[in-house]
mmCIF file of C-alpha atoms in Angstrom:
data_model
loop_
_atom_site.group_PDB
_atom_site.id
_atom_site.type_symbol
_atom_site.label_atom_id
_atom_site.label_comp_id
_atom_site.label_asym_id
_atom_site.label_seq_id
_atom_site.Cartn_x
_atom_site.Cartn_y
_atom_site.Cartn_z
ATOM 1 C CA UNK I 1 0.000 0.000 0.000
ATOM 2 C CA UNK I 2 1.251 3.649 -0.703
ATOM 3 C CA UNK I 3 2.090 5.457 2.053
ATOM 4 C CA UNK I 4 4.006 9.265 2.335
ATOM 5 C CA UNK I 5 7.753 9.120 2.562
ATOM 6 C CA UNK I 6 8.218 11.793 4.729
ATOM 7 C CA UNK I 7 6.021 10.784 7.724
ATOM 8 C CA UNK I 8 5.106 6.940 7.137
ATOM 9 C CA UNK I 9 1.478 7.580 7.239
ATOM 10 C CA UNK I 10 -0.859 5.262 4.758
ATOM 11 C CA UNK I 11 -2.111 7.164 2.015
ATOM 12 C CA UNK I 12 -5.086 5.809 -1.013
ATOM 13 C CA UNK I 13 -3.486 4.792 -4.516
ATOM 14 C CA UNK I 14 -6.133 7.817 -5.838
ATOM 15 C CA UNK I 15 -3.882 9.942 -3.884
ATOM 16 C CA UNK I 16 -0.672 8.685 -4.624
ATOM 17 C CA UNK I 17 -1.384 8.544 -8.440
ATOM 18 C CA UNK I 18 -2.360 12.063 -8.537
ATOM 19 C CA UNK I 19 0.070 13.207 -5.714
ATOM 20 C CA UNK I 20 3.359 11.280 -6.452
ATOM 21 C CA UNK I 21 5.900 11.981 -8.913
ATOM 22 C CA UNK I 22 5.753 10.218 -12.116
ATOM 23 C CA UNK I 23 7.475 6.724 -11.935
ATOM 24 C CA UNK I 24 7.026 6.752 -7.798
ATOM 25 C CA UNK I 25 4.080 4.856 -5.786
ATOM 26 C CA UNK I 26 4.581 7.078 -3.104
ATOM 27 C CA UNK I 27 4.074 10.490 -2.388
ATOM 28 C CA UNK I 28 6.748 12.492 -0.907
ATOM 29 C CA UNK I 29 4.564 14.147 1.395
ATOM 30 C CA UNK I 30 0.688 13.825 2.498
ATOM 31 C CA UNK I 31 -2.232 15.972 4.509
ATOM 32 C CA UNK I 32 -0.850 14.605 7.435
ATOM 33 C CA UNK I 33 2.360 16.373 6.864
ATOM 34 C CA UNK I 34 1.024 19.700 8.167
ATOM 35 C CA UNK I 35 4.417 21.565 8.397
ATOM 36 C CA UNK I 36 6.004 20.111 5.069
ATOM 37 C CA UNK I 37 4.863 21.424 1.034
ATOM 38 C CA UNK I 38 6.057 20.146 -1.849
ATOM 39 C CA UNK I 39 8.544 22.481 -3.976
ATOM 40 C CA UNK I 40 8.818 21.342 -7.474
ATOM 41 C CA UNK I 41 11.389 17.933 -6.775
ATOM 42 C CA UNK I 42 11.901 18.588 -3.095
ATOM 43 C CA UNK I 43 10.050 18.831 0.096
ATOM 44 C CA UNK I 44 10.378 22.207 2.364
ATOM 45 C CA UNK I 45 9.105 23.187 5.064
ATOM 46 C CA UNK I 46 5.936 25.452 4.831
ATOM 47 C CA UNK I 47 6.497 29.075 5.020
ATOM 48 C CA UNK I 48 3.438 30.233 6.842
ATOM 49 C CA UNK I 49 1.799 27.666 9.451
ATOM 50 C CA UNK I 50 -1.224 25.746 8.238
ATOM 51 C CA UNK I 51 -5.212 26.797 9.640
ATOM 52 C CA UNK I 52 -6.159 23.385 11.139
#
């Protein structure tokens, strides 16, 4: 099963298809990842904290 690389969590293959990069089953980061955002090939750490 897919789950995100940065935090372990389990994610759906819906969202990995969509979320991962092309040629990867798993995403580099998820909604669980609050403090992490993708940035083009890498994964940074968000700029501005996230409403939850």
């Amino acid at each position: 099963m897919p789950e995100c690389q940065n935090c372990g969590s389990f994610v759906t293959t819906a969202y990995a298809r969509v979320f991962a990069p092309d040629g990867m089953d798993h995403p580099r980061v998820c909604p669980n990842c609050e403090d992490m955002v993708r940035d083009g090939a890498q994964v940074r750490k968000a700029r501005s904290p996230r409403n939850t």
